[in-house]
Coordinates of C-alpha atoms in Angstrom, one line a residue:
X58 CA 48.9 -97.3 -61.3
X59 CA 48.7 -97.5 -58.0
X60 CA 50.4 -94.0 -55.8
X61 CA 52.1 -94.5 -52.6
X62 CA 51.1 -92.6 -49.4
X63 CA 52.4 -91.7 -46.1
X64 CA 50.4 -91.0 -42.8
X65 CA 51.9 -89.4 -39.8
X66 CA 51.3 -88.9 -37.0
X67 CA 48.6 -86.1 -37.1
X68 CA 47.1 -88.0 -40.2
X69 CA 48.3 -85.6 -42.6
X70 CA 49.1 -87.6 -46.2
X71 CA 51.8 -87.4 -48.2
X72 CA 52.0 -89.0 -51.5
X73 CA 55.5 -90.8 -52.1
X74 CA 55.5 -91.7 -55.3
X75 CA 53.7 -93.6 -59.0
X76 CA 54.3 -97.7 -59.1
X77 CA 53.0 -99.3 -62.4
X78 CA 53.7 -101.6 -64.5
X79 CA 54.5 -101.7 -68.8
X80 CA 55.6 -104.4 -70.4
X81 CA 56.3 -107.0 -68.0
X82 CA 58.2 -104.6 -65.9
X83 CA 57.9 -102.3 -62.7
X84 CA 58.1 -98.7 -61.8
X85 CA 58.6 -96.4 -59.3
X86 CA 59.1 -93.1 -59.7
X87 CA 59.2 -91.3 -56.9
X88 CA 57.9 -87.5 -55.9
X89 CA 60.1 -86.1 -54.3
X90 CA 58.3 -82.8 -53.0
X91 CA 56.3 -85.5 -51.4
X92 CA 58.5 -87.5 -49.9
X93 CA 61.1 -84.2 -48.8
X94 CA 57.7 -83.3 -47.2
X95 CA 56.8 -86.9 -45.5
X96 CA 60.5 -87.6 -43.5
X97 CA 60.7 -84.2 -43.1
X98 CA 58.1 -85.8 -40.7
X99 CA 59.2 -88.4 -39.4
X100 CA 58.5 -90.6 -42.7
X101 CA 62.1 -93.4 -42.9
X102 CA 61.9 -93.7 -47.2
X103 CA 60.7 -96.4 -48.8
X104 CA 62.0 -99.5 -48.2
X105 CA 64.9 -100.8 -50.2
X106 CA 64.1 -98.5 -52.8
X107 CA 67.7 -95.7 -52.8
X108 CA 66.0 -92.3 -52.4
X109 CA 69.0 -90.2 -54.5
X110 CA 67.1 -92.1 -57.7
X111 CA 63.6 -90.9 -59.6
X112 CA 62.0 -93.6 -61.3
X113 CA 63.3 -97.7 -60.9
X114 CA 62.7 -100.1 -62.9
X115 CA 62.6 -103.4 -61.9
X116 CA 62.3 -106.8 -63.8
X117 CA 59.9 -108.3 -60.2
X118 CA 58.3 -106.4 -58.3
X119 CA 60.2 -104.0 -55.5
X120 CA 60.7 -105.7 -51.9
X121 CA 59.0 -103.2 -50.7
X122 CA 55.5 -103.9 -52.6
X123 CA 55.7 -107.7 -53.1
X124 CA 55.4 -108.4 -48.6
X125 CA 52.6 -106.1 -48.6
X126 CA 50.5 -108.6 -50.8
X127 CA 50.0 -112.2 -50.0
X128 CA 52.4 -114.4 -51.0
X129 CA 51.3 -116.8 -54.5
X130 CA 52.3 -119.8 -52.5
X131 CA 50.1 -118.8 -49.5
X132 CA 48.9 -122.3 -48.3
X133 CA 45.2 -120.4 -48.6
X134 CA 45.6 -118.0 -51.7
X135 CA 42.6 -119.7 -53.2
X136 CA 40.1 -118.0 -50.7
X137 CA 42.1 -115.7 -50.9
X138 CA 41.6 -114.5 -54.8
X139 CA 38.8 -116.2 -54.7
X140 CA 37.5 -113.1 -51.1
X141 CA 38.9 -110.6 -53.8
X142 CA 36.7 -111.9 -56.5
X143 CA 39.7 -112.5 -58.9
X144 CA 40.4 -115.3 -61.1
X145 CA 44.0 -115.4 -60.7
X146 CA 47.0 -114.3 -59.1
X147 CA 47.7 -110.5 -60.5
X148 CA 50.2 -108.8 -58.1
X149 CA 48.8 -104.8 -59.2
X150 CA 45.3 -106.2 -59.0
X151 CA 45.8 -107.0 -55.4
X152 CA 47.8 -104.2 -54.7
X153 CA 44.7 -102.5 -55.9
X154 CA 42.4 -104.0 -53.9
X155 CA 44.4 -104.8 -50.5
X156 CA 46.3 -101.1 -50.9
X157 CA 49.2 -102.5 -49.8
X158 CA 48.1 -101.9 -46.0
X159 CA 50.4 -103.3 -43.1
X160 CA 49.2 -103.2 -39.1
X161 CA 53.2 -101.9 -38.6
X162 CA 53.1 -99.1 -40.6
X163 CA 51.4 -96.3 -42.4
X164 CA 51.8 -96.8 -46.1
X165 CA 48.8 -97.7 -48.0
X166 CA 48.5 -97.3 -51.9
X167 CA 45.5 -95.9 -53.8
X168 CA 44.6 -96.0 -57.5
X169 CA 45.5 -93.0 -59.7
X170 CA 43.5 -90.9 -60.8
X171 CA 45.8 -90.5 -63.9

């Protein structure tokens, strides 16, 4: 399980929800209180995820998270996997190892303590 966080301009960190995979499906559960605080401080939401629903389920990794890791079709995917000491492509493991960090926003992922 990976928790999604957002950092505001003052470096305050807000938990937005939890991403996990079970039985081949991806789940994202929104943390309502954290999201409410984050949006009050400038967060614009979580990509394509509908904020009116707390629990999201998909057969594929949600686009918001998918765009945060290298594609399995990347020309240099073998080097990337080697860099992260991975034998095979695994979206959740890549998110865990890269923290899903992009230079263009203030979201990041951390492993859940549960």
